[in-house]
Short mmCIF file of C-alpha atoms in Angstrom, two decimals:
data_model
loop_
_atom_site.label_atom_id
_atom_site.label_comp_id
_atom_site.label_asym_id
_atom_site.label_seq_id
_atom_site.Cartn_x
_atom_site.Cartn_y
_atom_site.Cartn_z
CA UNK F 140 53.29 20.54 27.96
CA UNK F 141 56.99 19.81 28.47
CA UNK F 142 58.20 18.09 31.64
CA UNK F 143 60.27 21.13 32.56
CA UNK F 144 61.90 24.19 31.00
CA UNK F 145 65.21 22.35 30.63
CA UNK F 146 63.63 19.71 28.43
CA UNK F 147 61.78 22.38 26.44
CA UNK F 148 65.03 24.19 25.68
CA UNK F 149 66.76 20.93 24.75
CA UNK F 150 64.01 19.94 22.36
CA UNK F 151 63.90 23.38 20.78
CA UNK F 152 67.66 23.26 20.24
CA UNK F 153 67.26 19.81 18.70
CA UNK F 154 64.42 21.05 16.51
CA UNK F 155 66.36 24.08 15.27
CA UNK F 156 69.36 21.88 14.54
CA UNK F 157 67.22 19.39 12.61
CA UNK F 158 65.63 22.13 10.56
CA UNK F 159 68.97 23.72 9.80
CA UNK F 160 70.38 20.43 8.56
CA UNK F 161 67.41 18.91 6.73
CA UNK F 162 64.71 21.51 6.20
CA UNK F 163 62.31 18.85 7.49
CA UNK F 164 59.98 21.23 9.29
CA UNK F 165 59.31 23.20 6.11
CA UNK F 166 58.70 20.05 4.08
CA UNK F 167 56.03 18.90 6.48
CA UNK F 168 54.36 22.28 6.70
CA UNK F 169 55.65 23.31 10.15
CA UNK F 170 56.49 26.82 9.00
CA UNK F 171 60.30 26.70 9.33
CA UNK F 172 62.52 28.01 6.55
CA UNK F 173 65.11 26.17 4.52
CA UNK F 174 68.67 27.50 4.85
CA UNK F 175 69.71 30.08 2.27
CA UNK F 176 73.14 31.21 1.11
CA UNK F 177 76.38 29.26 1.32
CA UNK F 178 74.40 26.13 0.50
CA UNK F 179 77.19 24.08 -1.09
CA UNK F 180 78.59 22.81 2.21
CA UNK F 181 75.09 22.23 3.54
CA UNK F 182 74.15 20.17 0.48
CA UNK F 183 77.30 18.08 0.82
CA UNK F 184 76.36 17.36 4.44
CA UNK F 185 72.82 16.42 3.44
CA UNK F 186 74.07 14.13 0.66
CA UNK F 187 76.50 12.47 3.07
CA UNK F 188 73.70 11.89 5.56
CA UNK F 189 71.46 10.54 2.78
CA UNK F 190 74.16 8.11 1.64
CA UNK F 191 74.68 7.00 5.22
CA UNK F 192 70.95 6.42 5.59
CA UNK F 193 70.85 4.45 2.33
CA UNK F 194 73.70 2.23 3.56
CA UNK F 195 71.73 1.55 6.72
CA UNK F 196 68.67 0.66 4.66
CA UNK F 197 70.73 -1.75 2.57
CA UNK F 198 71.78 -3.45 5.79
CA UNK F 199 68.14 -3.73 6.81
CA UNK F 200 67.44 -5.66 3.61
CA UNK F 201 69.61 -8.54 4.74
CA UNK F 202 66.77 -11.04 5.25
CA UNK F 203 68.89 -13.64 7.04
CA UNK F 204 69.91 -11.57 10.05
CA UNK F 205 68.07 -11.16 13.33
CA UNK F 206 68.62 -7.91 15.21
CA UNK F 207 72.01 -7.40 13.54
CA UNK F 208 70.87 -3.97 12.46
CA UNK F 209 71.51 -2.29 15.80
CA UNK F 210 68.97 -0.05 17.42
CA UNK F 211 65.53 1.16 16.49
CA UNK F 212 66.04 4.31 14.33
CA UNK F 213 64.30 6.43 16.98
CA UNK F 214 65.85 4.63 19.94
CA UNK F 215 62.64 2.83 21.00
CA UNK F 216 63.18 -0.15 23.30
CA UNK F 217 60.84 -2.94 24.47
CA UNK F 218 58.88 -2.18 27.61
CA UNK F 219 60.76 -4.80 29.59
CA UNK F 220 64.06 -2.95 29.08
CA UNK F 221 62.79 -0.08 31.22
CA UNK F 222 63.14 -2.11 34.41
CA UNK F 223 66.84 -2.82 33.85
CA UNK F 224 67.83 0.51 32.28
CA UNK F 225 69.46 3.44 34.01
CA UNK F 226 67.60 5.79 31.64
CA UNK F 227 64.18 6.72 33.03
CA UNK F 228 61.10 6.71 30.85
CA UNK F 229 60.21 10.04 29.25
CA UNK F 230 56.58 9.00 28.80
CA UNK F 231 55.41 11.91 31.04
CA UNK F 232 56.26 14.06 28.01
CA UNK F 233 53.02 12.84 26.45
CA UNK F 234 51.13 15.17 28.80
CA UNK F 235 47.44 14.33 28.96
CA UNK F 236 47.99 11.78 26.17
CA UNK F 237 49.88 9.76 28.79
CA UNK F 238 46.55 8.77 30.35
CA UNK F 239 45.90 6.68 27.23
CA UNK F 240 47.48 3.45 26.13
CA UNK F 241 50.00 3.50 23.28
CA UNK F 242 47.46 2.14 20.79
CA UNK F 243 44.94 4.86 21.66
CA UNK F 244 47.64 7.52 21.21
CA UNK F 245 48.48 6.17 17.76
CA UNK F 246 44.78 6.00 16.86
CA UNK F 247 44.45 9.69 17.70
CA UNK F 248 47.58 10.61 15.74
CA UNK F 249 46.19 8.85 12.66
CA UNK F 250 43.35 11.39 12.65
CA UNK F 251 45.75 14.31 12.16
CA UNK F 252 47.19 15.82 8.99
CA UNK F 253 50.88 16.26 8.17
CA UNK F 254 51.10 19.82 9.50
CA UNK F 255 49.51 18.88 12.82
CA UNK F 256 51.85 15.89 13.18
CA UNK F 257 54.82 18.13 12.41
CA UNK F 258 53.78 20.61 15.09
CA UNK F 259 53.32 17.86 17.67
CA UNK F 260 56.90 16.66 17.09
CA UNK F 261 58.03 20.01 18.57
CA UNK F 262 56.18 19.49 21.83
CA UNK F 263 58.30 16.79 23.51
CA UNK F 264 60.86 14.14 22.79
CA UNK F 265 58.43 11.27 23.29
CA UNK F 266 55.84 12.89 20.99
CA UNK F 267 58.61 13.28 18.40
CA UNK F 268 58.98 9.48 18.45
CA UNK F 269 55.25 8.71 18.45
CA UNK F 270 54.58 11.16 15.62
CA UNK F 271 57.25 9.52 13.47
CA UNK F 272 55.85 6.01 13.82
CA UNK F 273 55.78 4.88 10.20
CA UNK F 274 52.33 3.30 10.37
CA UNK F 275 50.87 6.72 11.23
CA UNK F 276 52.30 8.15 8.01
CA UNK F 277 51.24 5.09 6.03
CA UNK F 278 47.65 5.65 7.14
CA UNK F 279 47.90 9.31 6.13
CA UNK F 280 49.37 8.53 2.67
CA UNK F 281 46.71 5.93 1.87
CA UNK F 282 43.98 8.28 3.11
CA UNK F 283 45.21 11.18 0.95
CA UNK F 284 46.37 9.42 -2.19
CA UNK F 285 44.80 5.95 -2.18
CA UNK F 286 47.05 3.82 -4.37
CA UNK F 287 48.44 6.74 -6.38
CA UNK F 288 51.78 7.17 -4.66
CA UNK F 289 55.44 6.40 -5.26
CA UNK F 290 57.04 4.80 -2.23
CA UNK F 291 60.26 6.54 -1.06
CA UNK F 292 62.20 4.79 1.72
CA UNK F 293 59.61 5.54 4.41
CA UNK F 294 55.97 6.59 4.46
CA UNK F 295 56.85 10.07 5.74
CA UNK F 296 59.29 10.55 2.86
CA UNK F 297 56.63 9.21 0.49
CA UNK F 298 54.27 11.98 1.59
CA UNK F 299 57.03 14.59 1.52
CA UNK F 300 58.02 13.78 -2.06
CA UNK F 301 54.37 13.66 -3.15
CA UNK F 302 53.72 17.16 -1.76
CA UNK F 303 57.00 19.03 -2.33
CA UNK F 304 58.48 17.02 -5.21
CA UNK F 305 62.17 17.86 -5.79
CA UNK F 306 62.20 20.47 -3.03
CA UNK F 307 61.69 17.86 -0.35
CA UNK F 308 64.72 16.93 1.76
CA UNK F 309 64.53 13.38 3.17
CA UNK F 310 63.82 12.99 6.86
CA UNK F 311 66.67 11.67 9.01
CA UNK F 312 65.57 9.93 12.23
CA UNK F 313 67.09 10.97 15.57
CA UNK F 314 67.51 8.54 18.43
CA UNK F 315 65.73 9.52 21.63
CA UNK F 316 66.61 7.83 24.92
CA UNK F 317 63.96 6.77 27.40
CA UNK F 318 61.18 5.61 25.05
CA UNK F 319 59.91 2.14 26.03
CA UNK F 320 57.01 0.72 24.06
CA UNK F 321 56.31 -2.77 22.73
CA UNK F 322 53.78 -1.32 20.31
CA UNK F 323 56.36 0.97 18.69
CA UNK F 324 59.21 -1.53 18.89
CA UNK F 325 57.50 -4.66 17.53
CA UNK F 326 56.83 -3.40 13.96
CA UNK F 327 60.49 -2.42 13.57
CA UNK F 328 61.64 -5.77 14.94
CA UNK F 329 59.34 -7.73 12.61
CA UNK F 330 60.33 -5.69 9.56
CA UNK F 331 64.08 -5.74 10.15
CA UNK F 332 64.70 -9.35 11.15
CA UNK F 333 65.09 -12.21 8.71
CA UNK F 334 63.14 -15.43 8.32
CA UNK F 335 64.16 -17.79 11.11
CA UNK F 336 65.46 -21.17 9.98
CA UNK F 337 63.32 -22.88 12.63
CA UNK F 338 60.17 -21.72 10.85
CA UNK F 339 61.11 -23.73 7.76
CA UNK F 340 62.34 -27.00 9.27
CA UNK F 341 59.05 -28.88 9.65
CA UNK F 342 57.15 -30.21 6.65
CA UNK F 343 54.39 -32.76 7.30
CA UNK F 344 51.91 -32.10 4.49
CA UNK F 345 52.23 -34.96 1.96
CA UNK F 346 53.60 -34.24 -1.51
CA UNK F 347 52.15 -36.28 -4.36
CA UNK F 348 52.64 -36.59 -8.10
CA UNK F 349 50.91 -38.74 -10.71
CA UNK F 350 47.81 -38.58 -8.53
CA UNK F 351 44.61 -39.72 -10.24
CA UNK F 352 41.38 -37.82 -9.69
CA UNK F 353 39.83 -40.74 -7.81
CA UNK F 354 42.92 -41.11 -5.61
CA UNK F 355 42.71 -37.39 -4.80
CA UNK F 356 39.06 -37.72 -3.81
CA UNK F 357 39.53 -40.90 -1.75
CA UNK F 358 42.76 -39.94 0.03
CA UNK F 359 42.41 -36.17 0.47
CA UNK F 360 39.18 -34.46 -0.59
CA UNK F 361 36.69 -36.87 0.99
CA UNK F 362 38.59 -37.20 4.32
CA UNK F 363 39.22 -33.42 4.19
CA UNK F 364 43.03 -33.52 4.34
CA UNK F 365 45.52 -31.11 2.68
CA UNK F 366 48.02 -32.23 0.06
CA UNK F 367 50.66 -30.67 -2.19
CA UNK F 368 50.44 -31.76 -5.83
CA UNK F 369 53.79 -31.27 -7.55
CA UNK F 370 52.83 -31.84 -11.20
CA UNK F 371 49.37 -30.27 -11.55
CA UNK F 372 50.56 -27.10 -13.29
CA UNK F 373 53.71 -28.12 -15.14
CA UNK F 374 52.07 -27.57 -18.55
CA UNK F 375 50.65 -24.10 -17.77
CA UNK F 376 51.93 -21.30 -20.05
CA UNK F 377 51.88 -19.12 -16.92
CA UNK F 378 54.92 -20.99 -15.62
CA UNK F 379 57.18 -19.25 -18.12
CA UNK F 380 55.02 -16.22 -19.05
CA UNK F 381 54.17 -14.83 -15.61
CA UNK F 382 57.52 -13.32 -14.68
CA UNK F 383 57.48 -9.90 -13.05
CA UNK F 384 59.18 -8.35 -16.07
CA UNK F 385 56.72 -9.89 -18.53
CA UNK F 386 53.67 -8.86 -16.51
CA UNK F 387 55.02 -5.32 -16.16
CA UNK F 388 55.70 -4.95 -19.86
CA UNK F 389 52.16 -6.00 -20.77
CA UNK F 390 50.03 -4.94 -17.80
CA UNK F 391 52.12 -2.29 -16.02
CA UNK F 392 49.44 0.38 -16.40
CA UNK F 393 46.56 -1.86 -15.31
CA UNK F 394 45.09 -1.13 -11.87
CA UNK F 395 44.71 -3.99 -9.40
CA UNK F 396 43.32 -4.26 -5.86
CA UNK F 397 46.06 -4.13 -3.21
CA UNK F 398 44.67 -4.21 0.30
CA UNK F 399 42.31 -1.28 0.78
CA UNK F 400 43.53 0.63 -2.30
CA UNK F 401 43.83 0.18 -6.05
CA UNK F 402 47.32 0.46 -7.55
CA UNK F 403 48.85 0.27 -10.99
CA UNK F 404 50.96 -2.83 -11.33
CA UNK F 405 54.15 -0.90 -12.09
CA UNK F 406 53.69 1.30 -9.00
CA UNK F 407 52.94 -1.72 -6.84
CA UNK F 408 56.08 -3.53 -8.02
CA UNK F 409 58.23 -0.47 -7.29
CA UNK F 410 56.67 -0.33 -3.82
CA UNK F 411 57.29 -4.07 -3.29
CA UNK F 412 60.95 -3.73 -4.30
CA UNK F 413 61.57 -0.80 -1.94
CA UNK F 414 59.42 -1.48 1.10
CA UNK F 415 60.49 -3.21 4.28
CA UNK F 416 57.65 -3.16 6.76
CA UNK F 417 55.77 -5.48 9.06
CA UNK F 418 52.52 -5.62 7.06
CA UNK F 419 53.24 -4.94 3.37
CA UNK F 420 50.42 -4.25 0.96
CA UNK F 421 49.32 -7.40 -0.85
CA UNK F 422 47.92 -7.48 -4.39
CA UNK F 423 44.86 -9.73 -4.20
CA UNK F 424 42.62 -9.10 -7.20
CA UNK F 425 39.41 -11.01 -7.96
CA UNK F 426 38.76 -9.30 -11.33
CA UNK F 427 42.11 -9.97 -12.97
CA UNK F 428 40.65 -12.06 -15.81
CA UNK F 429 38.29 -9.21 -16.70
CA UNK F 430 41.05 -6.61 -16.64
CA UNK F 431 43.58 -8.88 -18.40
CA UNK F 432 41.67 -11.56 -20.36
CA UNK F 433 44.89 -13.04 -21.72
CA UNK F 434 45.85 -14.16 -18.23
CA UNK F 435 42.88 -16.54 -18.19
CA UNK F 436 44.41 -18.35 -21.18
CA UNK F 437 47.72 -18.95 -19.38
CA UNK F 438 46.39 -21.44 -16.84
CA UNK F 439 43.51 -23.87 -16.50
CA UNK F 440 41.74 -25.59 -13.65
CA UNK F 441 43.41 -28.94 -12.85
CA UNK F 442 41.25 -32.03 -13.35
CA UNK F 443 40.89 -32.48 -9.57
CA UNK F 444 38.79 -29.30 -9.29
CA UNK F 445 36.86 -29.06 -12.57
CA UNK F 446 33.51 -30.24 -11.10
CA UNK F 447 32.83 -26.94 -9.34
CA UNK F 448 29.17 -26.90 -8.31
CA UNK F 449 29.14 -23.13 -7.75
CA UNK F 450 29.45 -22.85 -11.54
CA UNK F 451 25.70 -23.55 -11.80
CA UNK F 452 25.20 -19.96 -10.64
CA UNK F 453 27.12 -18.59 -13.63
CA UNK F 454 28.12 -14.95 -13.19
CA UNK F 455 26.06 -14.79 -9.96
CA UNK F 456 28.41 -17.11 -8.10
CA UNK F 457 30.35 -15.73 -5.08
CA UNK F 458 33.89 -14.43 -5.64
CA UNK F 459 36.08 -17.41 -6.40
CA UNK F 460 39.46 -16.69 -8.03
CA UNK F 461 42.25 -14.24 -7.36
CA UNK F 462 45.62 -13.18 -8.74
CA UNK F 463 48.10 -12.83 -5.85
CA UNK F 464 51.34 -10.81 -5.99
CA UNK F 465 53.29 -9.76 -2.92
CA UNK F 466 56.75 -9.02 -1.53
CA UNK F 467 58.56 -11.08 1.06
CA UNK F 468 56.83 -10.96 4.46
CA UNK F 469 53.42 -10.36 2.89
CA UNK F 470 50.73 -13.02 3.07
CA UNK F 471 47.45 -13.95 4.72
CA UNK F 472 46.86 -14.04 8.46
CA UNK F 473 44.95 -16.97 9.98
CA UNK F 474 41.51 -17.45 8.47
CA UNK F 475 39.07 -20.08 7.24
CA UNK F 476 38.07 -19.90 3.58
CA UNK F 477 34.58 -18.45 3.02
CA UNK F 478 31.28 -20.29 2.91
CA UNK F 479 32.80 -23.71 3.80
CA UNK F 480 34.43 -23.89 0.35
CA UNK F 481 37.64 -25.74 -0.35
CA UNK F 482 40.46 -24.09 -2.30
CA UNK F 483 43.62 -24.63 -4.25
CA UNK F 484 46.61 -22.29 -4.47
CA UNK F 485 49.23 -22.53 -7.24
CA UNK F 486 52.59 -20.75 -6.91
CA UNK F 487 54.04 -19.47 -10.20
CA UNK F 488 57.14 -17.80 -8.75
CA UNK F 489 58.45 -17.61 -5.18
CA UNK F 490 57.97 -19.70 -2.04
CA UNK F 491 55.27 -19.74 0.66
CA UNK F 492 55.23 -21.04 4.22
CA UNK F 493 51.89 -22.64 5.20
CA UNK F 494 50.55 -23.41 8.69
CA UNK F 495 47.25 -25.33 8.95
CA UNK F 496 44.94 -26.53 11.73
CA UNK F 497 41.87 -28.76 11.31
CA UNK F 498 38.38 -27.25 11.69
CA UNK F 499 37.83 -28.30 15.30
CA UNK F 500 40.95 -26.52 16.63
CA UNK F 501 41.77 -22.85 16.20
CA UNK F 502 45.41 -21.63 16.25
CA UNK F 503 47.05 -20.17 19.37
CA UNK F 504 46.87 -16.38 19.43
CA UNK F 505 43.68 -16.37 17.32
CA UNK F 506 40.22 -15.93 18.83
CA UNK F 507 37.25 -16.48 16.48
CA UNK F 508 33.78 -15.17 17.32
CA UNK F 509 31.08 -17.64 18.30
CA UNK F 510 29.48 -17.64 14.84
CA UNK F 511 32.84 -17.59 13.06
CA UNK F 512 32.08 -14.33 11.27
CA UNK F 513 35.09 -12.48 12.73
CA UNK F 514 38.54 -13.39 13.96
CA UNK F 515 40.44 -11.44 16.59
CA UNK F 516 44.23 -11.33 16.40
CA UNK F 517 46.25 -8.14 16.56
CA UNK F 518 49.47 -9.90 15.60
CA UNK F 519 50.92 -9.56 12.12
CA UNK F 520 52.03 -12.75 10.38
CA UNK F 521 55.69 -12.24 11.32
CA UNK F 522 54.75 -11.33 14.90
CA UNK F 523 52.67 -14.52 15.15
CA UNK F 524 55.66 -16.58 14.05
CA UNK F 525 57.89 -14.80 16.59
CA UNK F 526 55.55 -15.06 19.56
CA UNK F 527 53.30 -18.04 18.91
CA UNK F 528 55.01 -20.44 16.54
CA UNK F 529 57.30 -21.94 19.22
CA UNK F 530 54.16 -22.86 21.18
CA UNK F 531 52.76 -24.93 18.30
CA UNK F 532 54.98 -27.90 19.14
CA UNK F 533 53.44 -28.20 22.60
CA UNK F 534 49.80 -27.71 21.53
CA UNK F 535 47.34 -30.54 22.05
CA UNK F 536 46.82 -30.56 18.30
CA UNK F 537 49.96 -29.79 16.31
CA UNK F 538 49.65 -28.04 12.95
CA UNK F 539 50.34 -29.32 9.49
CA UNK F 540 52.92 -27.16 7.75
CA UNK F 541 55.11 -26.96 4.68
CA UNK F 542 57.06 -24.70 2.34
CA UNK F 543 55.34 -24.55 -1.02
CA UNK F 544 57.78 -24.14 -3.90
CA UNK F 545 57.22 -22.57 -7.32
CA UNK F 546 55.38 -25.00 -9.60
CA UNK F 547 53.52 -26.67 -6.72
CA UNK F 548 49.78 -26.59 -6.00
CA UNK F 549 48.35 -26.99 -2.50
CA UNK F 550 44.84 -28.22 -1.69
CA UNK F 551 43.23 -26.35 1.24
CA UNK F 552 40.30 -28.40 2.65
CA UNK F 553 37.10 -26.74 3.81
CA UNK F 554 37.05 -25.39 7.35
CA UNK F 555 40.81 -25.60 7.90
CA UNK F 556 42.53 -22.66 9.60
CA UNK F 557 45.54 -21.54 7.61
CA UNK F 558 48.16 -18.81 7.52
CA UNK F 559 50.50 -18.03 4.61
CA UNK F 560 53.82 -16.18 4.78
CA UNK F 561 55.62 -15.27 1.55
CA UNK F 562 59.29 -16.11 2.07
CA UNK F 563 60.27 -14.15 -1.04
CA UNK F 564 58.44 -12.16 -3.73
CA UNK F 565 55.59 -14.36 -5.00
CA UNK F 566 53.16 -14.60 -7.88
CA UNK F 567 50.30 -17.08 -7.47
CA UNK F 568 46.73 -17.83 -8.47
CA UNK F 569 44.08 -19.31 -6.19
CA UNK F 570 40.48 -20.50 -6.56
CA UNK F 571 37.72 -21.58 -4.18
CA UNK F 572 35.29 -24.26 -5.25
CA UNK F 573 32.42 -26.54 -4.19
CA UNK F 574 32.36 -30.25 -5.00
CA UNK F 575 30.18 -33.21 -4.05
CA UNK F 576 32.45 -33.70 -1.04
CA UNK F 577 31.56 -30.40 0.61
CA UNK F 578 28.36 -29.13 -0.99
CA UNK F 579 26.17 -30.24 1.95
CA UNK F 580 28.41 -28.34 4.37
CA UNK F 581 28.17 -25.27 2.13
CA UNK F 582 24.37 -25.49 2.11
CA UNK F 583 24.27 -26.00 5.90
CA UNK F 584 26.51 -22.95 6.37
CA UNK F 585 24.27 -20.75 4.21
CA UNK F 586 21.22 -22.01 6.10
CA UNK F 587 22.64 -21.55 9.60
CA UNK F 588 24.76 -18.40 9.13
CA UNK F 589 23.35 -16.32 6.26
CA UNK F 590 24.84 -13.16 7.80
CA UNK F 591 28.33 -14.67 7.41
CA UNK F 592 28.03 -15.51 3.70
CA UNK F 593 30.72 -13.65 1.77
CA UNK F 594 31.65 -12.97 -1.82
CA UNK F 595 28.28 -11.47 -2.79
CA UNK F 596 26.64 -8.07 -2.11
CA UNK F 597 25.04 -7.90 1.32
CA UNK F 598 21.49 -7.78 -0.10
CA UNK F 599 22.07 -11.16 -1.80
CA UNK F 600 23.31 -13.04 1.27
CA UNK F 601 19.87 -14.24 2.48
CA UNK F 602 18.95 -15.24 -1.09
CA UNK F 603 22.06 -17.22 -2.00
CA UNK F 604 20.89 -20.47 -0.36
CA UNK F 605 17.64 -20.65 -2.34
CA UNK F 606 19.35 -19.53 -5.57
CA UNK F 607 22.07 -22.17 -5.23
CA UNK F 608 19.63 -24.93 -4.24
CA UNK F 609 17.30 -24.18 -7.17
CA UNK F 610 20.23 -24.06 -9.64
CA UNK F 611 21.52 -27.43 -8.36
CA UNK F 612 18.07 -29.03 -8.69
CA UNK F 613 17.81 -27.66 -12.22
CA UNK F 614 21.31 -28.65 -13.46
CA UNK F 615 22.05 -31.63 -11.19
CA UNK F 616 18.64 -33.17 -10.35
CA UNK F 617 18.72 -35.67 -7.49
CA UNK F 618 22.24 -34.72 -6.36
CA UNK F 619 21.27 -33.17 -3.03
CA UNK F 620 18.91 -36.03 -2.13
CA UNK F 621 21.54 -38.65 -3.02
CA UNK F 622 24.23 -36.95 -0.92
CA UNK F 623 21.87 -36.45 2.04
CA UNK F 624 20.89 -40.13 1.95
CA UNK F 625 24.54 -41.13 1.88
CA UNK F 626 25.27 -38.87 4.85
CA UNK F 627 22.35 -40.35 6.80
CA UNK F 628 23.64 -43.89 6.19
CA UNK F 629 27.02 -42.98 7.63
CA UNK F 630 25.68 -40.92 10.49
CA UNK F 631 26.66 -42.28 13.90
CA UNK F 632 23.53 -42.53 16.11
CA UNK F 633 23.53 -40.30 19.15
CA UNK F 634 24.16 -42.10 22.45
CA UNK F 635 22.24 -40.91 25.49
CA UNK F 636 23.75 -40.46 28.92
CA UNK F 637 21.70 -43.43 30.18
CA UNK F 638 23.06 -45.66 27.39
CA UNK F 639 26.57 -44.77 28.50
CA UNK F 640 25.82 -45.63 32.12
CA UNK F 641 23.91 -48.90 31.61
CA UNK F 642 25.71 -51.87 29.96
CA UNK F 643 24.28 -52.71 26.53
CA UNK F 644 23.70 -56.42 27.35
CA UNK F 645 21.41 -55.49 30.25
CA UNK F 646 19.27 -53.35 27.96
CA UNK F 647 18.99 -56.20 25.43
CA UNK F 648 18.19 -58.92 27.99
CA UNK F 649 15.70 -56.85 29.96
CA UNK F 650 17.51 -57.79 33.16
CA UNK F 651 17.47 -55.49 36.12
CA UNK F 652 20.14 -52.89 35.84
CA UNK F 653 23.29 -53.35 37.91
CA UNK F 654 23.77 -49.58 37.99
CA UNK F 655 23.23 -47.96 41.40
CA UNK F 656 23.90 -44.56 42.93
CA UNK F 657 26.31 -44.39 45.82
CA UNK F 658 26.92 -41.46 48.13
CA UNK F 659 30.11 -42.89 49.63
CA UNK F 660 30.89 -43.75 53.19
#
């Protein structure tokens, strides 16, 4: 219900005005009629408003500015602003929804269809803002159309054009005063601000060239340390063949996995060029060499990673290689690569920001489960950089970080936490592998956490350990025993509490111990 009759009348006047100018209610199935007769002046007004909106969107694409774009399009402000503002909160307009937190309200709205959302926008000013939250419409578009959509400025417009085609009139946001919500404000802030210079200043991951295989093993793989190799992919045909234009001309109609949906490459690239949102869709396809066999001929595994022990499983091996394409601000949130494997990531075009922490220390703002099977963090990548990155320089363990340029390959050691932010549109290829340096850890992981094994169907998870062990014994006899013996030789013997308390020379000499208990004075 409305707060009072005055507010009801004001919102109805606003609604009638919006429908008269844009026809938005009809487009979204709210039952209102588009204006008829004398339409020339109306169309000129609509075109003017559209051009004004397009100019604003061009401003939002300035990646180097921070909050230079003015206000949130619906007037939303951070929660903290409420305490210093003369404008009271209109949250009571949520009615019974007001008993819920903002996230719960959005979760409920994501269950509705377009007509129901359109009707709710008529109920109160604050519901008008909540119902136009772009992530609600994104969820609806992906639910209705999967990856078969053409992105149009916003997710609501995307749905409108998909349903009404040329008859759809673009939605024009209206600012509403008195809406304070961090949950609604943060996505707009993260999508409209640029990449902060401070995020790019630190680079402490070593860069190496002319690195021999043995030097790589001794200096980086065996001690489990990351490195950037600058000349590992200079002779790949992919370096000059994998441009966006070339891939589109040859594979534009091929469907790839992008997040939770499958999209044609040409549609995904149009989406990537047009979108500006906090969590863009990310093309991450594990079957690209099956769909496009020619791509497998355009690159090869560098010599450092050719001895991949998972290859003994043949086609039964866990998922291991992916084609990666994404717009600026896309990327991977903090995670540890699956099954204790190591990985390498090669950038063909674009630039990536990497943040890494060693296995014994998880990043601030990230809370892994006890068995490591899940990771809890509600922050997007950009939000993590905004809210948590400044803290990294005061952490007990500071991260390793770098900007990876096109033509560079980065080695990601097993067990390391890492986050990747695409600073500009990127094309890359990545592979996970098992070598003699980490195969025992992989086997231990499968033995101790079979429920966490990934990259294979769930019914194969308990079987993967025995299958991998048997294949290794068949193709590499004696390898496991040799590596286990080597590990035992280097194992540091456990020291008991008593050994720590009693001096070693007393134990050797058999003398009476000088250790005594004392309860003080």
